PDB file of N, CA and C in Angstrom:
ATOM      1  N   UNK A   1      75.589  92.625 106.338  1.00 70.00           N
ATOM      2  CA  UNK A   1      76.894  93.132 106.744  1.00 70.00           C
ATOM      3  C   UNK A   1      76.887  94.655 106.564  1.00 70.00           C
ATOM      4  N   UNK A   2      77.479  95.371 107.528  1.00 77.00           N
ATOM      5  CA  UNK A   2      77.505  96.824 107.404  1.00 77.00           C
ATOM      6  C   UNK A   2      78.809  97.300 106.764  1.00 77.00           C
ATOM      7  N   UNK A   3      78.856  98.573 106.421  1.00 74.00           N
ATOM      8  CA  UNK A   3      79.999  99.124 105.676  1.00 74.00           C
ATOM      9  C   UNK A   3      81.306  99.006 106.455  1.00 74.00           C
ATOM     10  N   UNK A   4      81.248  99.125 107.772  1.00 75.00           N
ATOM     11  CA  UNK A   4      82.468  99.017 108.575  1.00 75.00           C
ATOM     12  C   UNK A   4      83.022  97.596 108.489  1.00 75.00           C
ATOM     13  N   UNK A   5      82.153  96.594 108.570  1.00 80.00           N
ATOM     14  CA  UNK A   5      82.599  95.206 108.430  1.00 80.00           C
ATOM     15  C   UNK A   5      83.134  94.942 107.025  1.00 80.00           C
ATOM     16  N   UNK A   6      82.512  95.547 106.014  1.00 78.00           N
ATOM     17  CA  UNK A   6      82.997  95.397 104.639  1.00 78.00           C
ATOM     18  C   UNK A   6      84.410  95.959 104.510  1.00 78.00           C
ATOM     19  N   UNK A   7      84.653  97.106 105.154  1.00 74.00           N
ATOM     20  CA  UNK A   7      86.004  97.682 105.137  1.00 74.00           C
ATOM     21  C   UNK A   7      86.988  96.733 105.804  1.00 74.00           C
ATOM     22  N   UNK A   8      86.601  96.177 106.961  1.00 76.00           N
ATOM     23  CA  UNK A   8      87.477  95.264 107.685  1.00 76.00           C
ATOM     24  C   UNK A   8      87.802  94.040 106.828  1.00 76.00           C
ATOM     25  N   UNK A   9      86.802  93.505 106.166  1.00 77.00           N
ATOM     26  CA  UNK A   9      86.984  92.299 105.352  1.00 77.00           C
ATOM     27  C   UNK A   9      87.753  92.558 104.065  1.00 77.00           C
ATOM     28  N   UNK A  10      88.030  93.827 103.765  1.00 73.00           N
ATOM     29  CA  UNK A  10      88.778  94.144 102.566  1.00 73.00           C
ATOM     30  C   UNK A  10      87.924  94.310 101.334  1.00 73.00           C
ATOM     31  N   UNK A  11      86.601  94.320 101.528  1.00 73.00           N
ATOM     32  CA  UNK A  11      85.721  94.496 100.388  1.00 73.00           C
ATOM     33  C   UNK A  11      85.792  95.924  99.848  1.00 73.00           C
ATOM     34  N   UNK A  12      86.140  96.880 100.704  1.00 67.00           N
ATOM     35  CA  UNK A  12      86.242  98.269 100.271  1.00 67.00           C
ATOM     36  C   UNK A  12      87.696  98.734 100.198  1.00 67.00           C
ATOM     37  N   UNK A  13      88.547  98.171 101.011  1.00 57.00           N
ATOM     38  CA  UNK A  13      89.963  98.531 101.039  1.00 57.00           C
ATOM     39  C   UNK A  13      90.796  97.258 101.124  1.00 57.00           C
ATOM     40  N   UNK A  14      91.985  97.260 100.585  1.00 49.00           N
ATOM     41  CA  UNK A  14      92.806  96.036 100.570  1.00 49.00           C
ATOM     42  C   UNK A  14      93.487  95.757 101.913  1.00 49.00           C
ATOM     43  N   UNK A  15      92.717  95.442 102.953  1.00 48.00           N
ATOM     44  CA  UNK A  15      93.276  95.182 104.277  1.00 48.00           C
ATOM     45  C   UNK A  15      94.224  93.992 104.248  1.00 48.00           C
ATOM     46  N   UNK A  16      93.887  92.976 103.465  1.00 51.00           N
ATOM     47  CA  UNK A  16      94.670  91.754 103.434  1.00 51.00           C
ATOM     48  C   UNK A  16      96.027  91.884 102.780  1.00 51.00           C
ATOM     49  N   UNK A  17      96.325  93.024 102.184  1.00 49.00           N
ATOM     50  CA  UNK A  17      97.611  93.168 101.510  1.00 49.00           C
ATOM     51  C   UNK A  17      98.696  93.709 102.430  1.00 49.00           C
ATOM     52  N   UNK A  18      98.335  94.011 103.681  1.00 54.00           N
ATOM     53  CA  UNK A  18      99.302  94.547 104.632  1.00 54.00           C
ATOM     54  C   UNK A  18     100.370  93.505 104.938  1.00 54.00           C
ATOM     55  N   UNK A  19     101.607  93.910 104.885  1.00 58.00           N
ATOM     56  CA  UNK A  19     102.722  93.010 105.185  1.00 58.00           C
ATOM     57  C   UNK A  19     103.512  93.598 106.346  1.00 58.00           C
ATOM     58  N   UNK A  20     103.634  92.844 107.415  1.00 63.00           N
ATOM     59  CA  UNK A  20     104.302  93.354 108.603  1.00 63.00           C
ATOM     60  C   UNK A  20     105.786  93.005 108.557  1.00 63.00           C
ATOM     61  N   UNK A  21     106.628  94.021 108.468  1.00 70.00           N
ATOM     62  CA  UNK A  21     108.070  93.804 108.460  1.00 70.00           C
ATOM     63  C   UNK A  21     108.689  94.236 109.786  1.00 70.00           C
ATOM     64  N   UNK A  22     107.869  94.447 110.793  1.00 82.00           N
ATOM     65  CA  UNK A  22     108.306  94.844 112.112  1.00 82.00           C
ATOM     66  C   UNK A  22     109.191  93.745 112.724  1.00 82.00           C
ATOM     67  N   UNK A  23     110.347  94.133 113.281  1.00 89.00           N
ATOM     68  CA  UNK A  23     111.287  93.156 113.855  1.00 89.00           C
ATOM     69  C   UNK A  23     110.670  92.408 115.032  1.00 89.00           C
ATOM     70  N   UNK A  24     109.903  93.102 115.844  1.00 90.00           N
ATOM     71  CA  UNK A  24     109.258  92.467 117.001  1.00 90.00           C
ATOM     72  C   UNK A  24     108.265  91.398 116.537  1.00 90.00           C
ATOM     73  N   UNK A  25     107.508  91.712 115.483  1.00 85.00           N
ATOM     74  CA  UNK A  25     106.553  90.761 114.921  1.00 85.00           C
ATOM     75  C   UNK A  25     107.286  89.536 114.363  1.00 85.00           C
ATOM     76  N   UNK A  26     108.355  89.773 113.619  1.00 89.00           N
ATOM     77  CA  UNK A  26     109.125  88.673 113.031  1.00 89.00           C
ATOM     78  C   UNK A  26     109.695  87.771 114.113  1.00 89.00           C
ATOM     79  N   UNK A  27     110.209  88.359 115.181  1.00 93.00           N
ATOM     80  CA  UNK A  27     110.778  87.573 116.283  1.00 93.00           C
ATOM     81  C   UNK A  27     109.701  86.694 116.930  1.00 93.00           C
ATOM     82  N   UNK A  28     108.529  87.274 117.167  1.00 92.00           N
ATOM     83  CA  UNK A  28     107.427  86.516 117.764  1.00 92.00           C
ATOM     84  C   UNK A  28     106.963  85.396 116.826  1.00 92.00           C
ATOM     85  N   UNK A  29     106.899  85.692 115.527  1.00 90.00           N
ATOM     86  CA  UNK A  29     106.483  84.670 114.561  1.00 90.00           C
ATOM     87  C   UNK A  29     107.503  83.539 114.493  1.00 90.00           C
ATOM     88  N   UNK A  30     108.783  83.871 114.481  1.00 94.00           N
ATOM     89  CA  UNK A  30     109.831  82.848 114.468  1.00 94.00           C
ATOM     90  C   UNK A  30     109.739  81.954 115.703  1.00 94.00           C
ATOM     91  N   UNK A  31     109.453  82.557 116.840  1.00 96.00           N
ATOM     92  CA  UNK A  31     109.306  81.799 118.082  1.00 96.00           C
ATOM     93  C   UNK A  31     108.107  80.862 118.010  1.00 96.00           C
ATOM     94  N   UNK A  32     107.006  81.360 117.461  1.00 95.00           N
ATOM     95  CA  UNK A  32     105.807  80.540 117.301  1.00 95.00           C
ATOM     96  C   UNK A  32     106.063  79.348 116.386  1.00 95.00           C
ATOM     97  N   UNK A  33     106.699  79.592 115.254  1.00 95.00           N
ATOM     98  CA  UNK A  33     106.987  78.526 114.290  1.00 95.00           C
ATOM     99  C   UNK A  33     107.927  77.492 114.900  1.00 95.00           C
ATOM    100  N   UNK A  34     108.929  77.933 115.635  1.00 97.00           N
ATOM    101  CA  UNK A  34     109.870  77.010 116.273  1.00 97.00           C
ATOM    102  C   UNK A  34     109.159  76.134 117.299  1.00 97.00           C
ATOM    103  N   UNK A  35     108.280  76.734 118.106  1.00 97.00           N
ATOM    104  CA  UNK A  35     107.548  75.967 119.117  1.00 97.00           C
ATOM    105  C   UNK A  35     106.603  74.964 118.461  1.00 97.00           C
ATOM    106  N   UNK A  36     105.929  75.392 117.396  1.00 96.00           N
ATOM    107  CA  UNK A  36     105.022  74.495 116.681  1.00 96.00           C
ATOM    108  C   UNK A  36     105.793  73.319 116.079  1.00 96.00           C
ATOM    109  N   UNK A  37     106.923  73.594 115.466  1.00 96.00           N
ATOM    110  CA  UNK A  37     107.748  72.545 114.866  1.00 96.00           C
ATOM    111  C   UNK A  37     108.210  71.554 115.927  1.00 96.00           C
ATOM    112  N   UNK A  38     108.690  72.066 117.055  1.00 97.00           N
ATOM    113  CA  UNK A  38     109.157  71.192 118.141  1.00 97.00           C
ATOM    114  C   UNK A  38     108.017  70.341 118.684  1.00 97.00           C
ATOM    115  N   UNK A  39     106.854  70.957 118.881  1.00 96.00           N
ATOM    116  CA  UNK A  39     105.695  70.229 119.402  1.00 96.00           C
ATOM    117  C   UNK A  39     105.287  69.091 118.475  1.00 96.00           C
ATOM    118  N   UNK A  40     105.186  69.385 117.174  1.00 96.00           N
ATOM    119  CA  UNK A  40     104.728  68.363 116.230  1.00 96.00           C
ATOM    120  C   UNK A  40     105.802  67.312 115.944  1.00 96.00           C
ATOM    121  N   UNK A  41     107.071  67.678 116.063  1.00 97.00           N
ATOM    122  CA  UNK A  41     108.136  66.676 115.919  1.00 97.00           C
ATOM    123  C   UNK A  41     108.177  65.749 117.128  1.00 97.00           C
ATOM    124  N   UNK A  42     107.875  66.287 118.302  1.00 97.00           N
ATOM    125  CA  UNK A  42     107.887  65.489 119.525  1.00 97.00           C
ATOM    126  C   UNK A  42     106.647  64.607 119.620  1.00 97.00           C
ATOM    127  N   UNK A  43     105.509  65.131 119.203  1.00 97.00           N
ATOM    128  CA  UNK A  43     104.238  64.404 119.292  1.00 97.00           C
ATOM    129  C   UNK A  43     103.521  64.395 117.942  1.00 97.00           C
ATOM    130  N   UNK A  44     104.048  63.672 116.969  1.00 96.00           N
ATOM    131  CA  UNK A  44     103.442  63.690 115.631  1.00 96.00           C
ATOM    132  C   UNK A  44     102.000  63.172 115.614  1.00 96.00           C
ATOM    133  N   UNK A  45     101.626  62.373 116.595  1.00 97.00           N
ATOM    134  CA  UNK A  45     100.276  61.808 116.631  1.00 97.00           C
ATOM    135  C   UNK A  45      99.195  62.850 116.922  1.00 97.00           C
ATOM    136  N   UNK A  46      99.577  64.050 117.339  1.00 97.00           N
ATOM    137  CA  UNK A  46      98.571  65.072 117.656  1.00 97.00           C
ATOM    138  C   UNK A  46      98.302  66.027 116.488  1.00 97.00           C
ATOM    139  N   UNK A  47      98.866  65.761 115.345  1.00 96.00           N
ATOM    140  CA  UNK A  47      98.750  66.667 114.189  1.00 96.00           C
ATOM    141  C   UNK A  47      97.296  67.045 113.895  1.00 96.00           C
ATOM    142  N   UNK A  48      96.414  66.064 113.813  1.00 97.00           N
ATOM    143  CA  UNK A  48      95.014  66.341 113.466  1.00 97.00           C
ATOM    144  C   UNK A  48      94.347  67.205 114.538  1.00 97.00           C
ATOM    145  N   UNK A  49      94.551  66.875 115.802  1.00 97.00           N
ATOM    146  CA  UNK A  49      93.986  67.655 116.897  1.00 97.00           C
ATOM    147  C   UNK A  49      94.570  69.067 116.918  1.00 97.00           C
ATOM    148  N   UNK A  50      95.867  69.181 116.672  1.00 97.00           N
ATOM    149  CA  UNK A  50      96.521  70.479 116.637  1.00 97.00           C
ATOM    150  C   UNK A  50      95.952  71.347 115.514  1.00 97.00           C
ATOM    151  N   UNK A  51      95.710  70.755 114.356  1.00 96.00           N
ATOM    152  CA  UNK A  51      95.124  71.494 113.232  1.00 96.00           C
ATOM    153  C   UNK A  51      93.720  72.003 113.575  1.00 96.00           C
ATOM    154  N   UNK A  52      92.921  71.173 114.265  1.00 97.00           N
ATOM    155  CA  UNK A  52      91.586  71.597 114.687  1.00 97.00           C
ATOM    156  C   UNK A  52      91.686  72.757 115.680  1.00 97.00           C
ATOM    157  N   UNK A  53      92.621  72.633 116.609  1.00 97.00           N
ATOM    158  CA  UNK A  53      92.843  73.687 117.604  1.00 97.00           C
ATOM    159  C   UNK A  53      93.233  74.993 116.917  1.00 97.00           C
ATOM    160  N   UNK A  54      94.157  74.880 115.977  1.00 95.00           N
ATOM    161  CA  UNK A  54      94.633  76.063 115.259  1.00 95.00           C
ATOM    162  C   UNK A  54      93.496  76.733 114.477  1.00 95.00           C
ATOM    163  N   UNK A  55      92.676  75.941 113.821  1.00 97.00           N
ATOM    164  CA  UNK A  55      91.552  76.492 113.051  1.00 97.00           C
ATOM    165  C   UNK A  55      90.556  77.210 113.957  1.00 97.00           C
ATOM    166  N   UNK A  56      90.245  76.611 115.102  1.00 98.00           N
ATOM    167  CA  UNK A  56      89.322  77.234 116.046  1.00 98.00           C
ATOM    168  C   UNK A  56      89.906  78.530 116.590  1.00 98.00           C
ATOM    169  N   UNK A  57      91.188  78.530 116.884  1.00 95.00           N
ATOM    170  CA  UNK A  57      91.839  79.725 117.404  1.00 95.00           C
ATOM    171  C   UNK A  57      91.850  80.839 116.355  1.00 95.00           C
ATOM    172  N   UNK A  58      92.139  80.498 115.122  1.00 93.00           N
ATOM    173  CA  UNK A  58      92.139  81.488 114.037  1.00 93.00           C
ATOM    174  C   UNK A  58      90.753  82.095 113.872  1.00 93.00           C
ATOM    175  N   UNK A  59      89.712  81.262 113.956  1.00 96.00           N
ATOM    176  CA  UNK A  59      88.344  81.763 113.825  1.00 96.00           C
ATOM    177  C   UNK A  59      88.014  82.731 114.962  1.00 96.00           C
ATOM    178  N   UNK A  60      88.389  82.385 116.193  1.00 97.00           N
ATOM    179  CA  UNK A  60      88.136  83.269 117.325  1.00 97.00           C
ATOM    180  C   UNK A  60      88.882  84.594 117.189  1.00 97.00           C
ATOM    181  N   UNK A  61      90.123  84.527 116.771  1.00 92.00           N
ATOM    182  CA  UNK A  61      90.919  85.745 116.592  1.00 92.00           C
ATOM    183  C   UNK A  61      90.309  86.617 115.505  1.00 92.00           C
ATOM    184  N   UNK A  62      89.855  85.998 114.434  1.00 90.00           N
ATOM    185  CA  UNK A  62      89.237  86.742 113.342  1.00 90.00           C
ATOM    186  C   UNK A  62      87.970  87.451 113.798  1.00 90.00           C
ATOM    187  N   UNK A  63      87.134  86.749 114.551  1.00 94.00           N
ATOM    188  CA  UNK A  63      85.902  87.350 115.062  1.00 94.00           C
ATOM    189  C   UNK A  63      86.238  88.505 115.999  1.00 94.00           C
ATOM    190  N   UNK A  64      87.191  88.295 116.884  1.00 93.00           N
ATOM    191  CA  UNK A  64      87.594  89.339 117.826  1.00 93.00           C
ATOM    192  C   UNK A  64      88.185  90.541 117.090  1.00 93.00           C
ATOM    193  N   UNK A  65      89.058  90.301 116.124  1.00 88.00           N
ATOM    194  CA  UNK A  65      89.665  91.406 115.376  1.00 88.00           C
ATOM    195  C   UNK A  65      88.619  92.234 114.645  1.00 88.00           C
ATOM    196  N   UNK A  66      87.632  91.554 114.055  1.00 88.00           N
ATOM    197  CA  UNK A  66      86.567  92.263 113.350  1.00 88.00           C
ATOM    198  C   UNK A  66      85.795  93.148 114.317  1.00 88.00           C
ATOM    199  N   UNK A  67      85.447  92.608 115.484  1.00 92.00           N
ATOM    200  CA  UNK A  67      84.677  93.380 116.451  1.00 92.00           C
ATOM    201  C   UNK A  67      85.491  94.550 117.001  1.00 92.00           C
ATOM    202  N   UNK A  68      86.762  94.341 117.248  1.00 90.00           N
ATOM    203  CA  UNK A  68      87.620  95.426 117.726  1.00 90.00           C
ATOM    204  C   UNK A  68      87.754  96.520 116.655  1.00 90.00           C
ATOM    205  N   UNK A  69      87.846  96.133 115.400  1.00 86.00           N
ATOM    206  CA  UNK A  69      87.907  97.100 114.304  1.00 86.00           C
ATOM    207  C   UNK A  69      86.633  97.939 114.271  1.00 86.00           C
ATOM    208  N   UNK A  70      85.486  97.272 114.341  1.00 89.00           N
ATOM    209  CA  UNK A  70      84.203  97.969 114.324  1.00 89.00           C
ATOM    210  C   UNK A  70      84.101  98.915 115.515  1.00 89.00           C
ATOM    211  N   UNK A  71      84.451  98.434 116.701  1.00 91.00           N
ATOM    212  CA  UNK A  71      84.387  99.283 117.892  1.00 91.00           C
ATOM    213  C   UNK A  71      85.326 100.477 117.773  1.00 91.00           C
ATOM    214  N   UNK A  72      86.525 100.266 117.302  1.00 89.00           N
ATOM    215  CA  UNK A  72      87.481 101.356 117.131  1.00 89.00           C
ATOM    216  C   UNK A  72      86.988 102.381 116.128  1.00 89.00           C
ATOM    217  N   UNK A  73      86.392 101.908 115.059  1.00 87.00           N
ATOM    218  CA  UNK A  73      85.861 102.810 114.045  1.00 87.00           C
ATOM    219  C   UNK A  73      84.724 103.649 114.624  1.00 87.00           C
ATOM    220  N   UNK A  74      83.872 103.015 115.395  1.00 91.00           N
ATOM    221  CA  UNK A  74      82.761 103.741 116.021  1.00 91.00           C
ATOM    222  C   UNK A  74      83.265 104.784 117.012  1.00 91.00           C
ATOM    223  N   UNK A  75      84.263 104.429 117.797  1.00 93.00           N
ATOM    224  CA  UNK A  75      84.840 105.389 118.736  1.00 93.00           C
ATOM    225  C   UNK A  75      85.422 106.572 117.970  1.00 93.00           C
ATOM    226  N   UNK A  76      86.110 106.303 116.869  1.00 90.00           N
ATOM    227  CA  UNK A  76      86.657 107.374 116.039  1.00 90.00           C
ATOM    228  C   UNK A  76      85.558 108.283 115.519  1.00 90.00           C
ATOM    229  N   UNK A  77      84.443 107.700 115.079  1.00 91.00           N
ATOM    230  CA  UNK A  77      83.309 108.488 114.605  1.00 91.00           C
ATOM    231  C   UNK A  77      82.722 109.342 115.717  1.00 91.00           C
ATOM    232  N   UNK A  78      82.624 108.785 116.903  1.00 92.00           N
ATOM    233  CA  UNK A  78      82.104 109.549 118.039  1.00 92.00           C
ATOM    234  C   UNK A  78      83.044 110.696 118.393  1.00 92.00           C
ATOM    235  N   UNK A  79      84.354 110.475 118.257  1.00 90.00           N
ATOM    236  CA  UNK A  79      85.321 111.548 118.509  1.00 90.00           C
ATOM    237  C   UNK A  79      85.122 112.686 117.504  1.00 90.00           C
ATOM    238  N   UNK A  80      84.911 112.350 116.245  1.00 90.00           N
ATOM    239  CA  UNK A  80      84.688 113.368 115.219  1.00 90.00           C
ATOM    240  C   UNK A  80      83.427 114.159 115.540  1.00 90.00           C
ATOM    241  N   UNK A  81      82.366 113.440 115.923  1.00 91.00           N
ATOM    242  CA  UNK A  81      81.121 114.138 116.256  1.00 91.00           C
ATOM    243  C   UNK A  81      81.344 115.083 117.438  1.00 91.00           C
ATOM    244  N   UNK A  82      82.098 114.657 118.412  1.00 89.00           N
ATOM    245  CA  UNK A  82      82.379 115.503 119.565  1.00 89.00           C
ATOM    246  C   UNK A  82      83.193 116.728 119.143  1.00 89.00           C
ATOM    247  N   UNK A  83      84.136 116.537 118.224  1.00 88.00           N
ATOM    248  CA  UNK A  83      84.966 117.654 117.762  1.00 88.00           C
ATOM    249  C   UNK A  83      84.139 118.687 117.003  1.00 88.00           C
ATOM    250  N   UNK A  84      83.052 118.275 116.397  1.00 90.00           N
ATOM    251  CA  UNK A  84      82.226 119.177 115.597  1.00 90.00           C
ATOM    252  C   UNK A  84      81.248 119.994 116.444  1.00 90.00           C
ATOM    253  N   UNK A  85      81.088 119.593 117.709  1.00 88.00           N
ATOM    254  CA  UNK A  85      80.209 120.359 118.594  1.00 88.00           C
ATOM    255  C   UNK A  85      80.813 121.730 118.874  1.00 88.00           C
ATOM    256  N   UNK A  86      79.969 122.749 118.928  1.00 89.00           N
ATOM    257  CA  UNK A  86      80.484 124.085 119.231  1.00 89.00           C
ATOM    258  C   UNK A  86      81.101 124.136 120.631  1.00 89.00           C
ATOM    259  N   UNK A  87      82.130 124.936 120.771  1.00 84.00           N
ATOM    260  CA  UNK A  87      82.767 125.124 122.070  1.00 84.00           C
ATOM    261  C   UNK A  87      81.876 126.031 122.901  1.00 84.00           C
ATOM    262  N   UNK A  88      81.593 125.617 124.090  1.00 81.00           N
ATOM    263  CA  UNK A  88      80.701 126.400 124.950  1.00 81.00           C
ATOM    264  C   UNK A  88      81.459 127.318 125.859  1.00 81.00           C
TER     265      UNK A  88
END
């Protein structure tokens, strides 16, 4: 694992302690929870399949977020290197 991935995973910085109090985020989360509750109340027999789906989706999002973090960090580093070049 490289240092950028370690930073993303919180091994170097407490990334996991971030708490989002954004109203837009809260509204979207409330909508998600309501839809999930309605779905599982309507079709309780799909609970196990839904849990598998959710776990797979979380894993994909985690992999994507890590890669986007690494790419963003690299772009930032390239910007710094460009800024350090002498003006011609």
